[in-house]
Amino acid sequence: MTHFPQLPNEMISEFWGYFQEPRDVENFAIVSKDIYAIGRPFVEEHNKLKREYSIFETGPGTRASAPAFLLKDVLLRPRFALYVTHLSIGRFRTNGRTQMEMVMIIYHTQKTLFIEAIKIASFVPQNDIRRWIKKVRAGGEDPILALLSLLLPELATITLTSIADISNKFPETIQRIARAEDRTFLTHLTRVNLFIEFPIDDYFLDWLWLKIFTSLPLVQPIHVKDLIVTQDHDDLVNEGQRLMSGSSCITEVTFVKSGVGAKTLFQLLQSIKGLKEFTYVEPIQEFKKFEPFWMRAALLAHAKQSLESLRITSSQTEEFGLLGSFRGFPNLRKLETNVHFLSPRAPFDELADLLPASIEEIYLHTGDHRCCDSVSPLIETFKKAKSQLLPNLRVLKLTSEPEMGTEQGGKDLIKTLEKTCRNVGIELTVISG
């Protein structure tokens, strides 16, 4: 009998239950050969389209073509749109041509196709159609991305990196989709990655992107890198209130090299219900208002019942202040941070008092404590707390100075500490460097 790589074993087993040997088995073998012969070209085409379109990516390091190429393919062959699940857009060049030149070349050959698509597209206001067409004629990428957001029904992930043509058609379209009562677009979008290195000095636009995507009901994780939000922008509060939907399903937020501070975080978290994971890594060097205590306060105000995992770290050792107590987070299971955000110096006798009984994993960066001797009392603190204050603690990870893991005395100390921790049910890992 011909073997079907795509057919589940459970289905094949079920078929056999209805067979009467030997005639049924022989007949099925003949039929299966015919099915395989007829279906093979379709399976091969399916696999080819999946390879080419499931992740459509443009950028300096990719060989993919402009988003206009994807729009052309989708308009000419609508079923191609069913294969696109990840749209990753960034600056690109193709054969020495800029993306604007590429769009104009494609538009020249597919002029009627693009114009008709704009005329009938949902969420394109009738009084705005001429402006959309004019912008595409000029090589604008913005309306093309907006059209794609309306034509890719299986899109699950959007990644935006260094968008070159910044305008308002794409974000406006996303915003209209988010506000629509009858959701028929972007119904599978669950993940957004914003690596924002915009070529213009417009902090408000950075905030606008973030707010619009957090307002989409199904989006769960949103990862942001290189986001700059000025702390004194007068329009941020008003715009934040205007865009808040209250129906956000976001469970995970990540900021890397960000200028987002406590004030902005308060505004953002007001529209997010049920946040489970929050990550804030390395504030930008120019950011002088990094306030760990008030960031914890923002989380406490809007996510204390739902937050399960928290990571706030920085390689900068300036006095940014302390995070404060986490006893108010009853479901917090994982915490990663710098020791100097919890306690300015050894000994660490009261450090365990800052954590909730629910905590299971702790990852502390101790590089700011220059003496290896500070690691031992830190570990002893958690060993003692295991029996009463932190009964669920099972994983403890610490960084240390390189010398602790390279010198023989340091290695022996680490082995001893690991053994004593295992005796009380804690898996200890000390990472050197």
mmCIF file with all atom_site columns, N, CA and C in Angstrom, residues 203-227:
data_model
loop_
_atom_site.group_PDB
_atom_site.id
_atom_site.type_symbol
_atom_site.label_atom_id
_atom_site.label_alt_id
_atom_site.label_comp_id
_atom_site.label_asym_id
_atom_site.label_entity_id
_atom_site.label_seq_id
_atom_site.pdbx_PDB_ins_code
_atom_site.Cartn_x
_atom_site.Cartn_y
_atom_site.Cartn_z
_atom_site.occupancy
_atom_site.B_iso_or_equiv
_atom_site.pdbx_formal_charge
_atom_site.auth_seq_id
_atom_site.auth_comp_id
_atom_site.auth_asym_id
_atom_site.auth_atom_id
_atom_site.pdbx_PDB_model_num
ATOM 1  N N  . TYR A 1 203 ? 8.574  61.157 18.803 1.00 0.00 ? 203 TYR A N  1
ATOM 2  C CA . TYR A 1 203 ? 8.309  60.256 19.910 1.00 0.00 ? 203 TYR A CA 1
ATOM 3  C C  . TYR A 1 203 ? 6.830  59.899 20.007 1.00 0.00 ? 203 TYR A C  1
ATOM 4  N N  . PHE A 1 204 ? 5.987  60.821 19.573 1.00 0.00 ? 204 PHE A N  1
ATOM 5  C CA . PHE A 1 204 ? 4.559  60.572 19.636 1.00 0.00 ? 204 PHE A CA 1
ATOM 6  C C  . PHE A 1 204 ? 4.174  59.400 18.740 1.00 0.00 ? 204 PHE A C  1
ATOM 7  N N  . LEU A 1 205 ? 4.821  59.283 17.562 1.00 0.00 ? 205 LEU A N  1
ATOM 8  C CA . LEU A 1 205 ? 4.514  58.192 16.648 1.00 0.00 ? 205 LEU A CA 1
ATOM 9  C C  . LEU A 1 205 ? 4.905  56.849 17.254 1.00 0.00 ? 205 LEU A C  1
ATOM 10 N N  . ASP A 1 206 ? 6.035  56.825 17.973 1.00 0.00 ? 206 ASP A N  1
ATOM 11 C CA . ASP A 1 206 ? 6.436  55.605 18.671 1.00 0.00 ? 206 ASP A CA 1
ATOM 12 C C  . ASP A 1 206 ? 5.319  55.141 19.600 1.00 0.00 ? 206 ASP A C  1
ATOM 13 N N  . TRP A 1 207 ? 4.811  56.080 20.374 1.00 0.00 ? 207 TRP A N  1
ATOM 14 C CA . TRP A 1 207 ? 3.741  55.775 21.329 1.00 0.00 ? 207 TRP A CA 1
ATOM 15 C C  . TRP A 1 207 ? 2.484  55.328 20.595 1.00 0.00 ? 207 TRP A C  1
ATOM 16 N N  . LEU A 1 208 ? 2.184  55.966 19.464 1.00 0.00 ? 208 LEU A N  1
ATOM 17 C CA . LEU A 1 208 ? 0.985  55.642 18.701 1.00 0.00 ? 208 LEU A CA 1
ATOM 18 C C  . LEU A 1 208 ? 1.006  54.192 18.227 1.00 0.00 ? 208 LEU A C  1
ATOM 19 N N  . TRP A 1 209 ? 2.163  53.745 17.705 1.00 0.00 ? 209 TRP A N  1
ATOM 20 C CA . TRP A 1 209 ? 2.281  52.352 17.259 1.00 0.00 ? 209 TRP A CA 1
ATOM 21 C C  . TRP A 1 209 ? 2.002  51.399 18.411 1.00 0.00 ? 209 TRP A C  1
ATOM 22 N N  . LEU A 1 210 ? 2.612  51.671 19.534 1.00 0.00 ? 210 LEU A N  1
ATOM 23 C CA . LEU A 1 210 ? 2.467  50.798 20.692 1.00 0.00 ? 210 LEU A CA 1
ATOM 24 C C  . LEU A 1 210 ? 1.013  50.724 21.145 1.00 0.00 ? 210 LEU A C  1
ATOM 25 N N  . LYS A 1 211 ? 0.356  51.875 21.254 1.00 0.00 ? 211 LYS A N  1
ATOM 26 C CA . LYS A 1 211 ? -1.017 51.913 21.731 1.00 0.00 ? 211 LYS A CA 1
ATOM 27 C C  . LYS A 1 211 ? -1.973 51.221 20.767 1.00 0.00 ? 211 LYS A C  1
ATOM 28 N N  . ILE A 1 212 ? -1.763 51.426 19.469 1.00 0.00 ? 212 ILE A N  1
ATOM 29 C CA . ILE A 1 212 ? -2.677 50.842 18.493 1.00 0.00 ? 212 ILE A CA 1
ATOM 30 C C  . ILE A 1 212 ? -2.613 49.319 18.535 1.00 0.00 ? 212 ILE A C  1
ATOM 31 N N  . PHE A 1 213 ? -1.416 48.774 18.576 1.00 0.00 ? 213 PHE A N  1
ATOM 32 C CA . PHE A 1 213 ? -1.305 47.317 18.575 1.00 0.00 ? 213 PHE A CA 1
ATOM 33 C C  . PHE A 1 213 ? -1.771 46.706 19.896 1.00 0.00 ? 213 PHE A C  1
ATOM 34 N N  . THR A 1 214 ? -1.594 47.412 20.998 1.00 0.00 ? 214 THR A N  1
ATOM 35 C CA . THR A 1 214 ? -2.091 46.876 22.265 1.00 0.00 ? 214 THR A CA 1
ATOM 36 C C  . THR A 1 214 ? -3.613 46.909 22.332 1.00 0.00 ? 214 THR A C  1
ATOM 37 N N  . SER A 1 215 ? -4.245 47.670 21.445 1.00 0.00 ? 215 SER A N  1
ATOM 38 C CA . SER A 1 215 ? -5.706 47.743 21.454 1.00 0.00 ? 215 SER A CA 1
ATOM 39 C C  . SER A 1 215 ? -6.356 46.631 20.637 1.00 0.00 ? 215 SER A C  1
ATOM 40 N N  . LEU A 1 216 ? -5.571 45.859 19.877 1.00 0.00 ? 216 LEU A N  1
ATOM 41 C CA . LEU A 1 216 ? -6.138 44.744 19.128 1.00 0.00 ? 216 LEU A CA 1
ATOM 42 C C  . LEU A 1 216 ? -6.509 43.626 20.104 1.00 0.00 ? 216 LEU A C  1
ATOM 43 N N  . PRO A 1 217 ? -7.750 43.181 20.106 1.00 0.00 ? 217 PRO A N  1
ATOM 44 C CA . PRO A 1 217 ? -8.231 42.273 21.149 1.00 0.00 ? 217 PRO A CA 1
ATOM 45 C C  . PRO A 1 217 ? -7.478 40.958 21.287 1.00 0.00 ? 217 PRO A C  1
ATOM 46 N N  . LEU A 1 218 ? -6.948 40.379 20.194 1.00 0.00 ? 218 LEU A N  1
ATOM 47 C CA . LEU A 1 218 ? -6.364 39.045 20.279 1.00 0.00 ? 218 LEU A CA 1
ATOM 48 C C  . LEU A 1 218 ? -4.858 39.037 20.504 1.00 0.00 ? 218 LEU A C  1
ATOM 49 N N  . VAL A 1 219 ? -4.207 40.180 20.364 1.00 0.00 ? 219 VAL A N  1
ATOM 50 C CA . VAL A 1 219 ? -2.753 40.215 20.524 1.00 0.00 ? 219 VAL A CA 1
ATOM 51 C C  . VAL A 1 219 ? -2.396 39.866 21.966 1.00 0.00 ? 219 VAL A C  1
ATOM 52 N N  . GLN A 1 220 ? -1.449 38.942 22.130 1.00 0.00 ? 220 GLN A N  1
ATOM 53 C CA . GLN A 1 220 ? -1.037 38.519 23.472 1.00 0.00 ? 220 GLN A CA 1
ATOM 54 C C  . GLN A 1 220 ? 0.361  39.016 23.815 1.00 0.00 ? 220 GLN A C  1
ATOM 55 N N  . PRO A 1 221 ? 1.431  38.538 23.136 1.00 0.00 ? 221 PRO A N  1
ATOM 56 C CA . PRO A 1 221 ? 2.738  39.136 23.441 1.00 0.00 ? 221 PRO A CA 1
ATOM 57 C C  . PRO A 1 221 ? 3.035  40.314 22.522 1.00 0.00 ? 221 PRO A C  1
ATOM 58 N N  . ILE A 1 222 ? 3.594  41.374 23.078 1.00 0.00 ? 222 ILE A N  1
ATOM 59 C CA . ILE A 1 222 ? 4.066  42.489 22.269 1.00 0.00 ? 222 ILE A CA 1
ATOM 60 C C  . ILE A 1 222 ? 5.481  42.815 22.719 1.00 0.00 ? 222 ILE A C  1
ATOM 61 N N  . HIS A 1 223 ? 6.439  42.708 21.801 1.00 0.00 ? 223 HIS A N  1
ATOM 62 C CA . HIS A 1 223 ? 7.845  42.905 22.110 1.00 0.00 ? 223 HIS A CA 1
ATOM 63 C C  . HIS A 1 223 ? 8.327  44.187 21.438 1.00 0.00 ? 223 HIS A C  1
ATOM 64 N N  . VAL A 1 224 ? 8.944  45.057 22.209 1.00 0.00 ? 224 VAL A N  1
ATOM 65 C CA . VAL A 1 224 ? 9.361  46.364 21.708 1.00 0.00 ? 224 VAL A CA 1
ATOM 66 C C  . VAL A 1 224 ? 10.843 46.566 21.983 1.00 0.00 ? 224 VAL A C  1
ATOM 67 N N  . LYS A 1 225 ? 11.572 47.012 20.971 1.00 0.00 ? 225 LYS A N  1
ATOM 68 C CA . LYS A 1 225 ? 12.996 47.310 21.132 1.00 0.00 ? 225 LYS A CA 1
ATOM 69 C C  . LYS A 1 225 ? 13.274 48.691 20.560 1.00 0.00 ? 225 LYS A C  1
ATOM 70 N N  . ASP A 1 226 ? 14.150 49.417 21.240 1.00 0.00 ? 226 ASP A N  1
ATOM 71 C CA . ASP A 1 226 ? 14.569 50.739 20.776 1.00 0.00 ? 226 ASP A CA 1
ATOM 72 C C  . ASP A 1 226 ? 13.399 51.717 20.689 1.00 0.00 ? 226 ASP A C  1
ATOM 73 N N  . LEU A 1 227 ? 12.498 51.631 21.627 1.00 0.00 ? 227 LEU A N  1
ATOM 74 C CA . LEU A 1 227 ? 11.370 52.562 21.680 1.00 0.00 ? 227 LEU A CA 1
ATOM 75 C C  . LEU A 1 227 ? 11.742 53.765 22.533 1.00 0.00 ? 227 LEU A C  1
#
